[in-house]
Amino acid sequence: MNELLQNISEKLQKGKMPEVVALTEQAVSEGLDASDILNGLLDGMGVIGEKFKRNEVFVPEVLIAARAMNAGLDVIKPLLEEQGVEPVGKVIIGTVKGDLHDIGKNLVRMMMVGAGLEVIDLGVDVSPEKYIAAVEENNPDIIAMSALLTTTMPNMKAVIDALEEKGLRNKVKVMIGGAPVTDNFAEEIGADRYTVDAASAAEVAKELILN
């Protein structure tokens, strides 16, 4: 990786947003390819993801790194669109109906963006109807659902049932996560994958899309 891109990656890992923006602008003005600059940003976020999985960094560090990455992405977004650089895939994410927790979901969203995915965030307290409407409108590869309360976990199954009813289930993969959620529960309700943390969720999403 070129030295400037390496520098972008390193500053991003430290969450230094102004430096990431300045270096990204410098890379653009030096005529570096937008997709190479994107890879520099994604490389930094990938390192943070791995460290997060190993408990070497924690939520605050991930959040400031993601903020720096998003600021860098904003600089190159017009160039990526001009060059027709496509995201790896598209994910719809939300916390299910009745549940207002969003820190975990937001981390997953940031990690997925950091893995090169386009993410449409429906927010919290998302009803099955809202998921269905979003699937019909956006034609995603994956639906990712989060639940932090045991009482809201059944609403994950309600979304899967709604997908079945509408004949959409075979068009999307369903990923679930959240503190009370388990592999067994995923199997029980017919989800494709359960992941234990945000970094794993991003990896699994890419794997599901690319395989």
CSV table of C-alpha atoms in Angstrom, one decimal:
chain,number,residue,atom,x,y,z
A,1,MET,CA,0.0,0.0,0.0
A,2,ASN,CA,1.3,3.4,-0.9
A,3,GLU,CA,2.6,5.5,2.0
A,4,LEU,CA,-0.2,8.1,1.9
A,5,LEU,CA,-2.9,5.4,2.0
A,6,GLN,CA,-1.0,3.7,4.9
A,7,ASN,CA,-1.0,7.0,6.7
A,8,ILE,CA,-4.8,7.3,6.1
A,9,SER,CA,-5.3,3.8,7.6
A,10,GLU,CA,-3.1,4.5,10.6
A,11,LYS,CA,-4.8,7.9,11.4
A,12,LEU,CA,-8.2,6.3,11.0
A,13,GLN,CA,-7.3,3.6,13.5
A,14,LYS,CA,-6.5,6.4,16.0
A,15,GLY,CA,-9.8,8.1,15.2
A,16,LYS,CA,-8.1,11.3,14.1
A,17,MET,CA,-10.9,12.6,11.9
A,18,PRO,CA,-9.4,16.0,10.8
A,19,GLU,CA,-6.2,14.2,9.7
A,20,VAL,CA,-8.1,11.5,7.8
A,21,VAL,CA,-10.1,14.2,6.0
A,22,ALA,CA,-6.9,16.2,5.1
A,23,LEU,CA,-5.0,13.1,4.0
A,24,THR,CA,-8.0,11.8,1.9
A,25,GLU,CA,-8.2,15.3,0.2
A,26,GLN,CA,-4.5,15.2,-0.4
A,27,ALA,CA,-4.8,11.7,-2.0
A,28,VAL,CA,-7.6,13.0,-4.3
A,29,SER,CA,-5.5,16.1,-5.3
A,30,GLU,CA,-2.5,13.8,-6.0
A,31,GLY,CA,-4.7,11.9,-8.4
A,32,LEU,CA,-4.9,8.6,-6.6
A,33,ASP,CA,-7.7,6.3,-7.7
A,34,ALA,CA,-10.8,6.7,-5.6
A,35,SER,CA,-11.1,2.9,-5.1
A,36,ASP,CA,-7.5,2.8,-3.8
A,37,ILE,CA,-8.3,5.6,-1.4
A,38,LEU,CA,-11.4,3.6,-0.3
A,39,ASN,CA,-9.2,0.6,0.3
A,40,GLY,CA,-7.0,2.7,2.5
A,41,LEU,CA,-10.0,3.7,4.6
A,42,LEU,CA,-11.4,0.1,4.7
A,43,ASP,CA,-8.0,-1.2,5.7
A,44,GLY,CA,-7.9,1.0,8.8
A,45,MET,CA,-11.5,0.0,9.8
A,46,GLY,CA,-10.6,-3.7,9.2
A,47,VAL,CA,-7.7,-3.4,11.6
A,48,ILE,CA,-10.0,-1.9,14.2
A,49,GLY,CA,-12.6,-4.6,13.6
A,50,GLU,CA,-10.0,-7.3,14.3
A,51,LYS,CA,-8.7,-5.5,17.5
A,52,PHE,CA,-12.3,-5.2,18.6
A,53,LYS,CA,-12.8,-8.9,18.3
A,54,ARG,CA,-9.7,-9.6,20.3
A,55,ASN,CA,-10.8,-7.1,23.0
A,56,GLU,CA,-7.8,-4.9,22.3
A,57,VAL,CA,-10.0,-1.9,21.6
A,58,PHE,CA,-13.5,-1.1,22.9
A,59,VAL,CA,-16.8,0.6,21.7
A,60,PRO,CA,-15.5,4.2,22.1
A,61,GLU,CA,-12.4,3.5,19.9
A,62,VAL,CA,-14.6,1.8,17.3
A,63,LEU,CA,-17.0,4.7,17.3
A,64,ILE,CA,-14.3,7.4,16.8
A,65,ALA,CA,-12.6,5.3,14.1
A,66,ALA,CA,-15.9,4.9,12.3
A,67,ARG,CA,-16.5,8.6,12.5
A,68,ALA,CA,-13.1,9.3,10.9
A,69,MET,CA,-13.9,6.6,8.2
A,70,ASN,CA,-17.2,8.2,7.4
A,71,ALA,CA,-15.6,11.6,7.1
A,72,GLY,CA,-13.1,10.2,4.7
A,73,LEU,CA,-15.8,8.4,2.7
A,74,ASP,CA,-17.7,11.7,2.3
A,75,VAL,CA,-14.6,13.2,0.6
A,76,ILE,CA,-14.4,10.4,-2.0
A,77,LYS,CA,-18.1,9.5,-2.4
A,78,PRO,CA,-18.6,11.7,-5.5
A,79,LEU,CA,-15.5,10.2,-7.1
A,80,LEU,CA,-16.7,6.7,-6.4
A,81,GLU,CA,-20.0,7.4,-7.9
A,82,GLU,CA,-18.4,8.9,-11.0
A,83,GLN,CA,-16.2,5.9,-11.4
A,84,GLY,CA,-19.2,3.6,-10.9
A,85,VAL,CA,-17.5,1.8,-8.0
A,86,GLU,CA,-20.2,-0.5,-6.6
A,87,PRO,CA,-20.5,-1.5,-2.9
A,88,VAL,CA,-19.9,-5.2,-2.2
A,89,GLY,CA,-23.6,-5.6,-1.4
A,90,LYS,CA,-26.6,-4.1,0.3
A,91,VAL,CA,-27.8,-4.6,3.9
A,92,ILE,CA,-30.9,-3.5,5.6
A,93,ILE,CA,-30.4,-3.2,9.4
A,94,GLY,CA,-32.6,-2.4,12.3
A,95,THR,CA,-33.6,-3.2,15.9
A,96,VAL,CA,-36.8,-5.1,16.0
A,97,LYS,CA,-40.2,-3.9,17.1
A,98,GLY,CA,-40.5,-3.1,20.8
A,99,ASP,CA,-36.8,-2.7,21.3
A,100,LEU,CA,-35.1,0.7,21.5
A,101,HIS,CA,-31.5,-0.3,21.9
A,102,ASP,CA,-29.2,0.9,19.2
A,103,ILE,CA,-25.6,0.9,20.2
A,104,GLY,CA,-25.0,-2.7,19.1
A,105,LYS,CA,-26.9,-2.1,15.9
A,106,ASN,CA,-24.9,1.1,15.2
A,107,LEU,CA,-21.6,-0.7,15.7
A,108,VAL,CA,-22.7,-3.4,13.3
A,109,ARG,CA,-23.7,-0.8,10.7
A,110,MET,CA,-20.3,0.9,11.0
A,111,MET,CA,-18.4,-2.3,10.7
A,112,MET,CA,-20.4,-3.3,7.7
A,113,VAL,CA,-19.8,0.1,6.0
A,114,GLY,CA,-16.2,-0.4,6.9
A,115,ALA,CA,-16.3,-3.7,5.1
A,116,GLY,CA,-17.5,-2.0,1.9
A,117,LEU,CA,-21.2,-2.7,2.2
A,118,GLU,CA,-24.0,-0.3,1.6
A,119,VAL,CA,-26.2,-0.2,4.7
A,120,ILE,CA,-29.7,1.1,5.0
A,121,ASP,CA,-30.5,1.7,8.7
A,122,LEU,CA,-34.2,1.5,9.6
A,123,GLY,CA,-33.4,2.6,13.2
A,124,VAL,CA,-35.1,1.0,16.3
A,125,ASP,CA,-38.5,-0.4,17.0
A,126,VAL,CA,-38.8,-1.6,13.4
A,127,SER,CA,-42.0,-3.5,12.6
A,128,PRO,CA,-42.2,-6.5,10.2
A,129,GLU,CA,-44.1,-4.2,7.8
A,130,LYS,CA,-41.3,-1.7,7.8
A,131,TYR,CA,-38.7,-4.4,7.0
A,132,ILE,CA,-40.9,-5.7,4.2
A,133,ALA,CA,-41.4,-2.3,2.7
A,134,ALA,CA,-37.6,-1.7,2.9
A,135,VAL,CA,-36.9,-5.0,1.2
A,136,GLU,CA,-39.4,-4.3,-1.6
A,137,GLU,CA,-38.0,-0.9,-2.2
A,138,ASN,CA,-34.2,-1.6,-1.9
A,139,ASN,CA,-33.8,-5.2,-3.0
A,140,PRO,CA,-31.0,-5.9,-0.4
A,141,ASP,CA,-28.8,-9.0,-0.2
A,142,ILE,CA,-29.2,-9.2,3.6
A,143,ILE,CA,-31.6,-8.2,6.4
A,144,ALA,CA,-29.8,-7.8,9.8
A,145,MET,CA,-31.9,-7.7,12.9
A,146,SER,CA,-30.9,-6.8,16.5
A,147,ALA,CA,-32.7,-7.5,19.7
A,148,LEU,CA,-31.5,-6.8,23.2
A,149,LEU,CA,-34.5,-7.9,25.1
A,150,THR,CA,-35.7,-11.5,25.4
A,151,THR,CA,-39.3,-10.1,25.1
A,152,THR,CA,-38.6,-8.7,21.6
A,153,MET,CA,-36.7,-11.7,20.2
A,154,PRO,CA,-40.0,-13.3,18.9
A,155,ASN,CA,-40.3,-10.2,16.6
A,156,MET,CA,-37.4,-11.5,14.7
A,157,LYS,CA,-39.4,-14.6,13.8
A,158,ALA,CA,-42.3,-12.3,12.9
A,159,VAL,CA,-40.1,-10.6,10.3
A,160,ILE,CA,-39.0,-14.0,8.8
A,161,ASP,CA,-42.7,-15.1,8.7
A,162,ALA,CA,-43.6,-11.9,6.9
A,163,LEU,CA,-40.8,-12.4,4.4
A,164,GLU,CA,-42.2,-16.0,3.7
A,165,GLU,CA,-45.7,-14.7,3.3
A,166,LYS,CA,-44.6,-12.1,0.7
A,167,GLY,CA,-42.5,-14.7,-1.2
A,168,LEU,CA,-39.3,-12.7,-0.4
A,169,ARG,CA,-37.6,-15.1,2.0
A,170,ASN,CA,-35.5,-16.8,-0.7
A,171,LYS,CA,-34.3,-13.4,-2.0
A,172,VAL,CA,-32.5,-12.3,1.1
A,173,LYS,CA,-30.3,-13.7,3.8
A,174,VAL,CA,-31.3,-13.0,7.4
A,175,MET,CA,-28.7,-12.3,10.0
A,176,ILE,CA,-29.6,-11.8,13.7
A,177,GLY,CA,-27.7,-10.7,16.8
A,178,GLY,CA,-27.9,-9.1,20.3
A,179,ALA,CA,-27.1,-10.1,23.8
A,180,PRO,CA,-29.8,-12.7,24.4
A,181,VAL,CA,-29.7,-14.1,20.9
A,182,THR,CA,-28.0,-17.5,20.3
A,183,ASP,CA,-27.1,-19.9,17.4
A,184,ASN,CA,-29.9,-22.2,18.5
A,185,PHE,CA,-32.4,-19.4,18.4
A,186,ALA,CA,-31.3,-18.5,14.9
A,187,GLU,CA,-31.8,-22.1,13.8
A,188,GLU,CA,-35.2,-22.3,15.6
A,189,ILE,CA,-36.6,-19.2,13.7
A,190,GLY,CA,-35.0,-20.0,10.4
A,191,ALA,CA,-32.5,-17.2,10.3
A,192,ASP,CA,-29.4,-17.8,8.1
A,193,ARG,CA,-26.7,-16.7,10.6
A,194,TYR,CA,-26.2,-15.5,14.1
A,195,THR,CA,-23.1,-13.5,14.9
A,196,VAL,CA,-21.7,-12.7,18.3
A,197,ASP,CA,-20.2,-9.2,17.7
A,198,ALA,CA,-20.1,-6.4,15.2
A,199,ALA,CA,-16.8,-7.3,13.6
A,200,SER,CA,-18.0,-10.9,13.0
A,201,ALA,CA,-21.3,-9.6,11.6
A,202,ALA,CA,-19.4,-7.6,8.9
A,203,GLU,CA,-17.3,-10.6,8.0
A,204,VAL,CA,-20.2,-13.0,7.8
A,205,ALA,CA,-22.3,-10.5,5.7
A,206,LYS,CA,-19.5,-10.3,3.1
A,207,GLU,CA,-19.2,-14.1,3.2
A,208,LEU,CA,-22.9,-14.5,2.6
A,209,ILE,CA,-22.9,-12.0,-0.3
A,210,LEU,CA,-19.8,-13.2,-2.0
A,211,ASN,CA,-20.4,-17.0,-1.8
